[in-house]
mmCIF file of C-alpha atoms in Angstrom:
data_model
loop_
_atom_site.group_PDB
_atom_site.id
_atom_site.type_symbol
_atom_site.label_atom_id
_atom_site.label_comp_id
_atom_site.label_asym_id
_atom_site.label_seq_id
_atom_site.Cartn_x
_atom_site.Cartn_y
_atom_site.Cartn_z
ATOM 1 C CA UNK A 1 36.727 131.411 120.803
ATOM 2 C CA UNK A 2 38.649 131.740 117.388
ATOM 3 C CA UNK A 3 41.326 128.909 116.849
ATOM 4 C CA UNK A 4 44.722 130.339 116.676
ATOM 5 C CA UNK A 5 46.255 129.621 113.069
ATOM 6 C CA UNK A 6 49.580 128.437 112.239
ATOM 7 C CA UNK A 7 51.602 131.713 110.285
ATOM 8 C CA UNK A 8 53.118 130.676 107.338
ATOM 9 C CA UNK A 9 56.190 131.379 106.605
ATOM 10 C CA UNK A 10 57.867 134.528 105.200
ATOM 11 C CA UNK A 11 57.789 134.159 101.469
ATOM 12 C CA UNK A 12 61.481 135.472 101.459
ATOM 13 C CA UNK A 13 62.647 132.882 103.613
ATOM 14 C CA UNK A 14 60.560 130.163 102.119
ATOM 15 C CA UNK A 15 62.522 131.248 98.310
ATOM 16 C CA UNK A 16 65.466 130.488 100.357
ATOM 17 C CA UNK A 17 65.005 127.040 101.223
ATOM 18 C CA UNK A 18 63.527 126.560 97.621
ATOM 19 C CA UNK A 19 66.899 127.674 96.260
ATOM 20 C CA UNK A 20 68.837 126.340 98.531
ATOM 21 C CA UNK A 21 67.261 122.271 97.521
ATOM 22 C CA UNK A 22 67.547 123.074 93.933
ATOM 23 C CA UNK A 23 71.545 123.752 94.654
ATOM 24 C CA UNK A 24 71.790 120.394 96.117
ATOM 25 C CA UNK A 25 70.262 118.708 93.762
ATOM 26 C CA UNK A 26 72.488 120.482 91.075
ATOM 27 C CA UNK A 27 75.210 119.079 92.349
ATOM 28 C CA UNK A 28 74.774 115.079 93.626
ATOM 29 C CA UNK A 29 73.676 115.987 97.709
ATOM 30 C CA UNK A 30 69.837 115.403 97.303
ATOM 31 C CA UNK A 31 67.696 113.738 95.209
ATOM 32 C CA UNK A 32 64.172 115.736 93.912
ATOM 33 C CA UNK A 33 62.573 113.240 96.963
ATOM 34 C CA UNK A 34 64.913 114.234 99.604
ATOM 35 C CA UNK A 35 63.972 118.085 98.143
ATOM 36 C CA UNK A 36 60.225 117.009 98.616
ATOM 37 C CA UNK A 37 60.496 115.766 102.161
ATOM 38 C CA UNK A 38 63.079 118.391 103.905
ATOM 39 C CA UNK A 39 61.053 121.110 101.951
ATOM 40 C CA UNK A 40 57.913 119.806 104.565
ATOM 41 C CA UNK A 41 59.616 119.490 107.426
ATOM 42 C CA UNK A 42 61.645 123.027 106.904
ATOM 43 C CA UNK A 43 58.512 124.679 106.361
ATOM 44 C CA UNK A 44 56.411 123.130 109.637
ATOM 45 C CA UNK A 45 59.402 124.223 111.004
ATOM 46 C CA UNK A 46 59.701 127.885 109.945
ATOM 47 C CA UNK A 47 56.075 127.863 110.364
ATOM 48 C CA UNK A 48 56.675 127.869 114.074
ATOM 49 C CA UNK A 49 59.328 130.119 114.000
ATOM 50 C CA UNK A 50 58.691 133.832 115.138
ATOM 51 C CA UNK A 51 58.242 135.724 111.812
ATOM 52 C CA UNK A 52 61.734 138.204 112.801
ATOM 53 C CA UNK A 53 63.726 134.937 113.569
ATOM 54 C CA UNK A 54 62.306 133.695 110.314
ATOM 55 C CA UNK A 55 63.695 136.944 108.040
ATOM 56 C CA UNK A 56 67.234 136.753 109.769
ATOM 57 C CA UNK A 57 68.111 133.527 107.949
ATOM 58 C CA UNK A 58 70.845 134.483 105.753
ATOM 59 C CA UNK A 59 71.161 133.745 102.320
ATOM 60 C CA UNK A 60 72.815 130.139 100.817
ATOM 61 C CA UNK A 61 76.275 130.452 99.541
ATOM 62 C CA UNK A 62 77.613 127.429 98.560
ATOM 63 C CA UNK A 63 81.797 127.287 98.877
ATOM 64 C CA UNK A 64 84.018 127.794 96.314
ATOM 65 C CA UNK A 65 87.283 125.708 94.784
ATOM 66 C CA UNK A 66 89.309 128.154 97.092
ATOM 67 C CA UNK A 67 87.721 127.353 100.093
ATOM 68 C CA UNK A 68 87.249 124.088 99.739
ATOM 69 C CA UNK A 69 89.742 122.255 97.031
ATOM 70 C CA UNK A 70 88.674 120.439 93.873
ATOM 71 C CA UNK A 71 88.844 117.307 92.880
ATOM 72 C CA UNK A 72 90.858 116.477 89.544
ATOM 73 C CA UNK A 73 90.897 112.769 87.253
ATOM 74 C CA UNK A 74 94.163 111.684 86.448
ATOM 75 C CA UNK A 75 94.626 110.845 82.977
ATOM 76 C CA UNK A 76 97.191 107.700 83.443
ATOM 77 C CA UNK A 77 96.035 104.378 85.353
ATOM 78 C CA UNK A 78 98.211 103.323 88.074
ATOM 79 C CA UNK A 79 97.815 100.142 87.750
ATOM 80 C CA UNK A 80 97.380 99.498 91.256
ATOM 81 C CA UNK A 81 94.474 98.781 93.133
ATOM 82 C CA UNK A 82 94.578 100.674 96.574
ATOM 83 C CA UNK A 83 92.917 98.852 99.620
ATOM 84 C CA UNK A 84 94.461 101.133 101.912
ATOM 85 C CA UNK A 85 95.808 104.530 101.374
ATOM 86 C CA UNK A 86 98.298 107.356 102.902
ATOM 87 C CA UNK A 87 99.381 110.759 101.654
ATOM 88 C CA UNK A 88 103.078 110.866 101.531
ATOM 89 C CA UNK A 89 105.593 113.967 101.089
ATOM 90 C CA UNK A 90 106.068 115.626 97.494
ATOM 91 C CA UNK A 91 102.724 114.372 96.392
ATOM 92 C CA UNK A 92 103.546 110.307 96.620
ATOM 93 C CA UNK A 93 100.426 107.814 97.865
ATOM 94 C CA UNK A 94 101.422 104.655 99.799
ATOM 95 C CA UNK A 95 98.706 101.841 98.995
ATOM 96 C CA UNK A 96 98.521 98.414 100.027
ATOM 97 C CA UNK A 97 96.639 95.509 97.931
ATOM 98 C CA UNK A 98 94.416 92.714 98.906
ATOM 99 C CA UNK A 99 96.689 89.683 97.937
ATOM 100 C CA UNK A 100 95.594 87.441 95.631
ATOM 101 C CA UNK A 101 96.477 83.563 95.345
ATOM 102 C CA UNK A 102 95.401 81.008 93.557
ATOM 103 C CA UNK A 103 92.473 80.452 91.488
ATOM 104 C CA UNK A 104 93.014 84.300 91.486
ATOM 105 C CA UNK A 105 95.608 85.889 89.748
ATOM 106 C CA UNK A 106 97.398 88.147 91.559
ATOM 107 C CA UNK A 107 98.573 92.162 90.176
ATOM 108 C CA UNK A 108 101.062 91.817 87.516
ATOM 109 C CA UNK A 109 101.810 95.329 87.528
ATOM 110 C CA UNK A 110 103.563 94.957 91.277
ATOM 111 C CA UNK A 111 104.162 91.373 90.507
ATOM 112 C CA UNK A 112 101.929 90.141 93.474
ATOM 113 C CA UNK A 113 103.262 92.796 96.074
ATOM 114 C CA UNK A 114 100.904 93.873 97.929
ATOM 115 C CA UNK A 115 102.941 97.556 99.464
ATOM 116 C CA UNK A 116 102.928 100.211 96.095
ATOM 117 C CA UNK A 117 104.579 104.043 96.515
ATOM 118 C CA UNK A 118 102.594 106.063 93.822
ATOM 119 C CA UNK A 119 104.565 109.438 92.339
ATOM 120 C CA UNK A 120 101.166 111.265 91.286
ATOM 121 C CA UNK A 121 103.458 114.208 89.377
ATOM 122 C CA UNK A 122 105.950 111.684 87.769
ATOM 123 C CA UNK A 123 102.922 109.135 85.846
ATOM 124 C CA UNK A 124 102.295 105.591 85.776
ATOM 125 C CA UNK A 125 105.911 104.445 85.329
ATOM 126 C CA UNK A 126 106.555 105.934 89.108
ATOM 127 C CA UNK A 127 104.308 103.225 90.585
ATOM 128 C CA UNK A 128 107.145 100.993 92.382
ATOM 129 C CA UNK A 129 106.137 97.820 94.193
ATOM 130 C CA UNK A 130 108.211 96.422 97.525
ATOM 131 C CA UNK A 131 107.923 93.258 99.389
ATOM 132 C CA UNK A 132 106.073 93.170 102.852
ATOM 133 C CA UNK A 133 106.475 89.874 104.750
ATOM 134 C CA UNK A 134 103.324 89.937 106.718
ATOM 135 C CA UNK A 135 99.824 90.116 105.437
ATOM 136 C CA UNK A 136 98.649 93.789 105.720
ATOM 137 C CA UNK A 137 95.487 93.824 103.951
ATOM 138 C CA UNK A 138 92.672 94.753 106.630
ATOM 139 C CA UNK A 139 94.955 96.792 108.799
ATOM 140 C CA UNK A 140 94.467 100.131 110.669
ATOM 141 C CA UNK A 141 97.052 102.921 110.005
ATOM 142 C CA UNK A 142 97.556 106.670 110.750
ATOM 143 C CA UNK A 143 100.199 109.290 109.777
ATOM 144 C CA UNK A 144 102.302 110.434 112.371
ATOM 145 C CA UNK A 145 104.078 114.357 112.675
ATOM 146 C CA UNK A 146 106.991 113.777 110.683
ATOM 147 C CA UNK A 147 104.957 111.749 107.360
ATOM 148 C CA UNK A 148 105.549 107.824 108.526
ATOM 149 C CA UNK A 149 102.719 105.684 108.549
ATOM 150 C CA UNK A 150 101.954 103.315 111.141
ATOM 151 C CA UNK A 151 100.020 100.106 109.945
ATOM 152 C CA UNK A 152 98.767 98.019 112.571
ATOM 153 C CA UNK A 153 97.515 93.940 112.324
ATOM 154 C CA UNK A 154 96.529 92.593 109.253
ATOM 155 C CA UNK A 155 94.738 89.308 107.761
ATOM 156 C CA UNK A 156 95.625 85.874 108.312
ATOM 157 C CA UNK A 157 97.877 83.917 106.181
ATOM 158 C CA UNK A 158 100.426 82.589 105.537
ATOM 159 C CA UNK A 159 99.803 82.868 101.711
ATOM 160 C CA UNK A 160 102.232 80.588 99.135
ATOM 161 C CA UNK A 161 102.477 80.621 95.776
ATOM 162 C CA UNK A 162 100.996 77.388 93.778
ATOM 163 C CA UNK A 163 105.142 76.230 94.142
ATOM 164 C CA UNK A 164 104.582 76.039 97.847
ATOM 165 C CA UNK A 165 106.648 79.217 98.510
ATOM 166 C CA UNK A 166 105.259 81.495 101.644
ATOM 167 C CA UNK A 167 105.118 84.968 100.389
ATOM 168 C CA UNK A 168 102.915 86.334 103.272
ATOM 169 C CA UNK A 169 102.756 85.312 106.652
ATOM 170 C CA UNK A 170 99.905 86.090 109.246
ATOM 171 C CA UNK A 171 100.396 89.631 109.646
ATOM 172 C CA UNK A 172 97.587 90.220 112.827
ATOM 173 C CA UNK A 173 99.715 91.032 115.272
ATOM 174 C CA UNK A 174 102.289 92.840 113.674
ATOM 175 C CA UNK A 175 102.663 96.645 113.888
ATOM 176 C CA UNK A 176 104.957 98.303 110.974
ATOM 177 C CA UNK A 177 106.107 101.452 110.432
ATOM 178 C CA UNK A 178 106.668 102.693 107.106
ATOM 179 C CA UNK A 179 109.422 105.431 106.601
ATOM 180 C CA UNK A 180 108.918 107.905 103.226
ATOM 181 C CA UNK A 181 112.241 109.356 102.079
ATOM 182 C CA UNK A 182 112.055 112.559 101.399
ATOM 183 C CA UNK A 183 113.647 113.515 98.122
ATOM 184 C CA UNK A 184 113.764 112.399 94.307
ATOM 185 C CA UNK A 185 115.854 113.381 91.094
ATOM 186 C CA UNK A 186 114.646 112.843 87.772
ATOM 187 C CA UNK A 187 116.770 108.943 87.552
ATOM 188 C CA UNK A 188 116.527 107.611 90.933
ATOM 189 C CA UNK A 189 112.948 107.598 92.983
ATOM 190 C CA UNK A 190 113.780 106.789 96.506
ATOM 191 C CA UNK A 191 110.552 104.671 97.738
ATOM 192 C CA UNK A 192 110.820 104.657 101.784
ATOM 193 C CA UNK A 193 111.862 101.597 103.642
ATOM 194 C CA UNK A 194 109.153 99.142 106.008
ATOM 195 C CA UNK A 195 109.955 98.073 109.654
ATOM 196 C CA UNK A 196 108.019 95.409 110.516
ATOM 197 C CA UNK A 197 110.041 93.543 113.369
ATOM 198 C CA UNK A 198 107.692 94.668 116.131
ATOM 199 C CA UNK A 199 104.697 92.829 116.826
ATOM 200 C CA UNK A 200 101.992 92.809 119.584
ATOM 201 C CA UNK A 201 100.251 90.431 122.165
ATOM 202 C CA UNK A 202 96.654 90.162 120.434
ATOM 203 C CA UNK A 203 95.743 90.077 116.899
ATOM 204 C CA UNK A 204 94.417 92.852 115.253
ATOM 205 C CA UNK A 205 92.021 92.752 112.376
ATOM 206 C CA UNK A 206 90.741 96.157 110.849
ATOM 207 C CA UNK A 207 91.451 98.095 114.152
ATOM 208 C CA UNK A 208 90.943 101.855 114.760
ATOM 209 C CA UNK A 209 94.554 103.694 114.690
ATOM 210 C CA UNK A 210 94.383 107.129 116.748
ATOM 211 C CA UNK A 211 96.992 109.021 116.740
ATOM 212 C CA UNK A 212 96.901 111.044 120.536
ATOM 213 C CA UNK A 213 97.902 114.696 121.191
ATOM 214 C CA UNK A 214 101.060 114.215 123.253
ATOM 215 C CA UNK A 215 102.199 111.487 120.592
#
């Protein structure tokens, strides 16, 4: 009794997965190796595949700028360095800094605060620095309905100056809530304001924010 053999795949579908590699590679998602080894697995695969499932596979079509956005470089440094991150109305970015003490020096460009609004339309001179009193570097935040950002626990401090003077105290159990405003004129850039009176029973260091469906 003849042994069965294995049907290779249709040479149609088999250009497709060829294509389809050489597209990722083009663009940073594979590597020529990573070609190599899903190229053997896709075709033991599609080797077991019933030849009509086999010619239904549609062709690649990789998504375009509309579809899927772009991404642009800015050509003007913020001079900020952005631990955490939020997307705030009218195109603003909240970050929040690792502080720095000493032996190492901390940001002159928000003059060692650690909560920065960006204005990514208005350039680097829009980069505006305000105070938080507890330590929010390693905190968990999320974006609630109406743009404010809740940031949740922190690291421990405090954290002085070489003078002795606190500038951040242990901010792990301390939830804040940071309010955007929502307009700016071409003098005055209104930055948002920080709550941080509330605070919680256990510390909190890099937690997981969620932000549920019935708020």
């Amino acid at each position: 009794m003849a042994a069965a053999e294995t049907p290779a795949p249709p040479p149609a579908t088999a250009a497709k997965v060829r294509t389809l590699g050489r597209r990722l590679c083009r663009v940073g998602l594979a590597t020529p190796m990573d070609l190599v080894t899903a190229s053997i697995a896709l075709a033991a695969m599609l080797a077991i595949l019933p030849p009509a499932f086999a010619q239904q596979l549609p062709d690649p079509v990789l998504a375009t700028t509309d579809q899927i956005g772009q991404w642009d470089v800015l050509d003007f440094n913020t001079g900020v360095v952005c631990i955490h991150s939020a997307l705030l109305p009218n195109s603003r970015i909240l970050c929040i800094e690792r502080p720095h003490t000493s032996p190492y020096p901390g940001n002159p460009n928000t003059a060692n605060l650690t909560s920065t609004v960006i204005d990514l339309l208005r350039g680097p001179k829009q980069a505006l620095a305000f105070p938080l009193a507890y330590n929010a570097f390693c905190n968990g935040h999320a974006q609630a309905a109406d743009g404010s950002i809740f940031v949740v626990g922190g690291d421990k401090a405090p954290l002085s100056y070489p003078n002795g003077t606190t500038f951040l105290f242990d901010g792990r159990k301390r939830q804040r809530f940071f309010t955007p405003s929502d307009a700016t004129t071409s003098d005055v850039y209104h930055q948002g304001t920080w709550d941080e009176t509330a605070s919680m029973s256990s510390q909190r260091w890099y937690p997981t924010v969620v932000i549920m469906a019935d708020g």
